[in-house]
Amino acid sequence: MTALIKRAGLLAAIAGVLFGGLPGCATKQASSNNFIVFPQPPDEPRIQYLMSFGTENDLGGGSKFTDFIVGQEKVFKPIWKPYGLTMRDGKIYVCDTQMGNVSVSDMERRKIRYIEPAGLAALRLPINVAVDKDGTVYVTDTMREQVMIYDKQDNFLEALGKKDEMKPCGIALAGDRLYVTDLKNANVRVYNKANRQLLFKFPKDPNDEKTKLFQPTNIAIDPKGRMLVSDTGGFCVKVFDPEGNYVRTIGEIGDHPGQFSLPKGVAVDHEGRMFVVDAAAPVVQMFDSEGRLLMYFGEPKNSGEAGLYLPASIAVDYDNVALFEKYAAPGFKIDYLVLITNQAGPRKVSVFGFLKKP
């Protein structure tokens, strides 16, 4: 990533053309106040670090009375090694690969609980999670080789996947469809969400070098229904139309702007702007709807508390902005949230905001 930082000037010029006049993108902390924004003023900020947490203590939960009695701070409800995350109804759902559960952080009540069913419904290695509007929770479990499905009360509903059929990793919900990346067969499986019947798989020709996937880990669906697949083994993101036809490839192996060392999480906003986590860099790179690089943020050396450490997954959320508006820098509003998991360090979940003028 040294080369990435050295070429920040070039990236700034690119961003100025493609991002509405945005002239820079260096991952630096604003020196004039306590707000961490990207890029640094006097350039117009687009991304702001809002907050982070790794335990219920960080949210303001836990018991102060217990702290007083035992004479030391007790760690309440920690998240150990997160991967996938999503947000729904004020709650952040995070797959904890070390503990084999899904933590549910209630950002309004400042409490954390766990989805940790026992017996035949137990999770073994939860990787990614999606939550439907009715509260149904879908969790990919690569050790079980199934998608585990629970209702909003955490009751087990169904396991999707037969023995040796697939090794699910990424998951997404959009419209009446359920999307699952399959590491075992290096493809993406598209299901009817209502009856969980398989509709089709892609890439359609696994021998086509241009369209093939090597290690599809994560997936996001853009406003046009196009499927953005993070191919960790191919060092890129590949885009397919709603029927699974190849559209384009974004990125290649390397440590320059627009290239990837270890792409993992992928997310997309309502304008089609795409965010890609590079776990090895480690930064998040942002592209426009045509795959042109706009900016990056989160490089640890220059980002203070906003630095990312072994980042894994990313999610965009518009529905819960009100819970974080108090963190916005003066003169700005938060358009939407960008949530990222870190597998190392105390800040297991970092929350950023995409900024707009009031």
Coordinates of C-alpha atoms in Angstrom, one line a residue, residues 80-226:
W80 CA -14.2 -11.4 18.9
K81 CA -13.5 -12.0 15.2
P82 CA -16.2 -10.4 13.0
Y83 CA -16.7 -11.0 9.3
G84 CA -20.1 -10.2 7.7
L85 CA -22.5 -7.5 8.9
T86 CA -25.7 -5.8 8.0
M87 CA -28.1 -3.4 9.7
R88 CA -31.9 -3.5 10.1
D89 CA -34.3 -1.6 12.4
G90 CA -31.6 0.0 14.4
K91 CA -29.7 -3.2 15.0
I92 CA -26.3 -4.1 13.6
Y93 CA -25.9 -7.9 12.9
V94 CA -22.3 -9.2 12.9
C95 CA -21.1 -12.8 12.2
D96 CA -18.5 -13.7 14.9
T97 CA -16.4 -16.4 13.3
Q98 CA -14.5 -17.1 16.5
M99 CA -17.5 -17.6 18.8
G100 CA -19.8 -19.1 16.2
N101 CA -22.6 -16.7 16.7
V102 CA -24.2 -13.6 15.3
S103 CA -24.1 -10.5 17.6
V104 CA -27.0 -8.1 17.4
S105 CA -26.1 -4.6 18.6
D106 CA -29.1 -2.5 19.4
M107 CA -27.8 1.0 18.7
E108 CA -30.8 2.7 20.4
R109 CA -30.8 0.7 23.6
R110 CA -27.0 0.4 23.6
K111 CA -27.2 -3.4 24.2
I112 CA -25.8 -6.5 22.5
R113 CA -27.3 -9.9 22.4
Y114 CA -26.3 -13.0 20.5
I115 CA -28.0 -15.3 18.1
E116 CA -26.5 -18.7 19.2
P117 CA -29.0 -21.5 18.7
A118 CA -28.1 -24.9 20.0
G119 CA -28.4 -28.5 18.7
L120 CA -29.3 -29.1 15.1
A121 CA -29.8 -25.4 14.5
A122 CA -26.4 -24.4 15.9
L123 CA -24.0 -22.2 13.9
R124 CA -20.4 -23.5 13.4
L125 CA -18.6 -20.9 11.2
P126 CA -21.0 -18.1 10.4
I127 CA -19.5 -15.8 7.7
N128 CA -22.1 -13.5 6.3
V129 CA -25.6 -12.4 7.3
A130 CA -28.6 -10.8 5.6
V131 CA -31.8 -9.7 7.3
D132 CA -35.1 -9.4 5.5
K133 CA -37.8 -6.7 6.1
D134 CA -39.9 -9.2 8.2
G135 CA -36.9 -9.9 10.5
T136 CA -35.9 -13.3 8.9
V137 CA -32.2 -13.8 9.3
Y138 CA -30.1 -15.6 6.7
V139 CA -26.6 -16.7 7.8
T140 CA -24.0 -18.5 5.6
D141 CA -22.1 -21.1 7.5
T142 CA -19.1 -22.4 5.5
M143 CA -18.4 -25.3 8.0
R144 CA -22.0 -26.6 7.9
E145 CA -22.0 -25.8 4.1
Q146 CA -25.5 -24.4 4.5
V147 CA -27.4 -21.2 4.7
M148 CA -29.1 -21.2 8.1
I149 CA -32.5 -19.3 8.3
Y150 CA -34.0 -18.0 11.5
D151 CA -37.1 -16.0 12.3
K152 CA -37.1 -12.6 14.1
Q153 CA -37.3 -14.5 17.5
D154 CA -34.2 -16.5 16.5
N155 CA -36.2 -19.7 16.0
F156 CA -34.7 -22.0 13.4
L157 CA -36.8 -22.2 10.2
E158 CA -34.7 -24.0 7.6
A159 CA -31.3 -24.9 6.4
L160 CA -30.6 -24.3 2.7
G161 CA -28.1 -26.7 1.1
K162 CA -27.6 -30.4 0.9
K163 CA -24.5 -32.4 1.9
D164 CA -21.6 -31.5 -0.4
E165 CA -23.8 -29.3 -2.5
M166 CA -22.0 -26.0 -1.9
K167 CA -19.8 -23.9 0.4
P168 CA -21.8 -20.7 0.9
C169 CA -20.0 -17.5 1.8
G170 CA -21.5 -14.2 0.6
I171 CA -25.2 -13.5 0.8
A172 CA -27.6 -10.8 -0.4
L173 CA -31.3 -10.1 -0.6
A174 CA -33.0 -8.0 -3.3
G175 CA -36.6 -8.1 -4.4
D176 CA -37.9 -11.6 -4.5
R177 CA -34.4 -13.1 -4.8
L178 CA -31.8 -14.6 -2.5
Y179 CA -28.1 -14.6 -3.7
V180 CA -25.4 -16.8 -2.3
T181 CA -21.8 -17.1 -3.4
D182 CA -20.5 -20.6 -3.5
L183 CA -16.8 -21.2 -2.8
K184 CA -17.0 -24.9 -3.5
N185 CA -18.1 -24.5 -7.1
A186 CA -16.8 -21.0 -7.7
N187 CA -20.1 -19.6 -8.7
V188 CA -23.2 -17.7 -7.5
R189 CA -26.5 -19.3 -6.8
V190 CA -29.7 -17.3 -7.2
Y191 CA -32.8 -18.5 -5.4
N192 CA -36.5 -17.6 -5.3
K193 CA -36.7 -16.1 -1.8
A194 CA -40.2 -17.2 -1.1
N195 CA -39.9 -21.0 -1.9
R196 CA -36.1 -21.1 -1.8
Q197 CA -36.0 -22.9 -5.2
L198 CA -32.8 -22.5 -7.2
L199 CA -33.4 -20.2 -10.2
F200 CA -30.0 -20.3 -11.9
K201 CA -26.3 -20.2 -11.3
F202 CA -23.6 -18.1 -12.9
P203 CA -21.1 -17.6 -14.5
K204 CA -22.8 -19.6 -17.2
D205 CA -19.6 -20.9 -18.8
P206 CA -17.0 -21.8 -16.1
N207 CA -14.3 -22.2 -18.7
D208 CA -14.6 -18.6 -20.0
E209 CA -11.5 -16.9 -18.7
K210 CA -13.2 -13.5 -18.8
T211 CA -16.3 -14.4 -16.8
K212 CA -15.0 -17.2 -14.5
L213 CA -14.8 -16.7 -10.7
F214 CA -11.9 -18.1 -8.7
Q215 CA -13.0 -17.4 -5.1
P216 CA -16.3 -15.5 -4.9
T217 CA -16.6 -14.3 -1.3
N218 CA -19.0 -11.5 -1.2
I219 CA -21.9 -10.0 -3.2
A220 CA -24.0 -6.9 -3.5
I221 CA -26.9 -5.9 -5.7
D222 CA -27.0 -2.5 -7.3
P223 CA -30.1 -0.4 -8.1
K224 CA -30.3 -1.8 -11.6
G225 CA -30.3 -5.4 -10.2
R226 CA -26.7 -6.0 -11.4

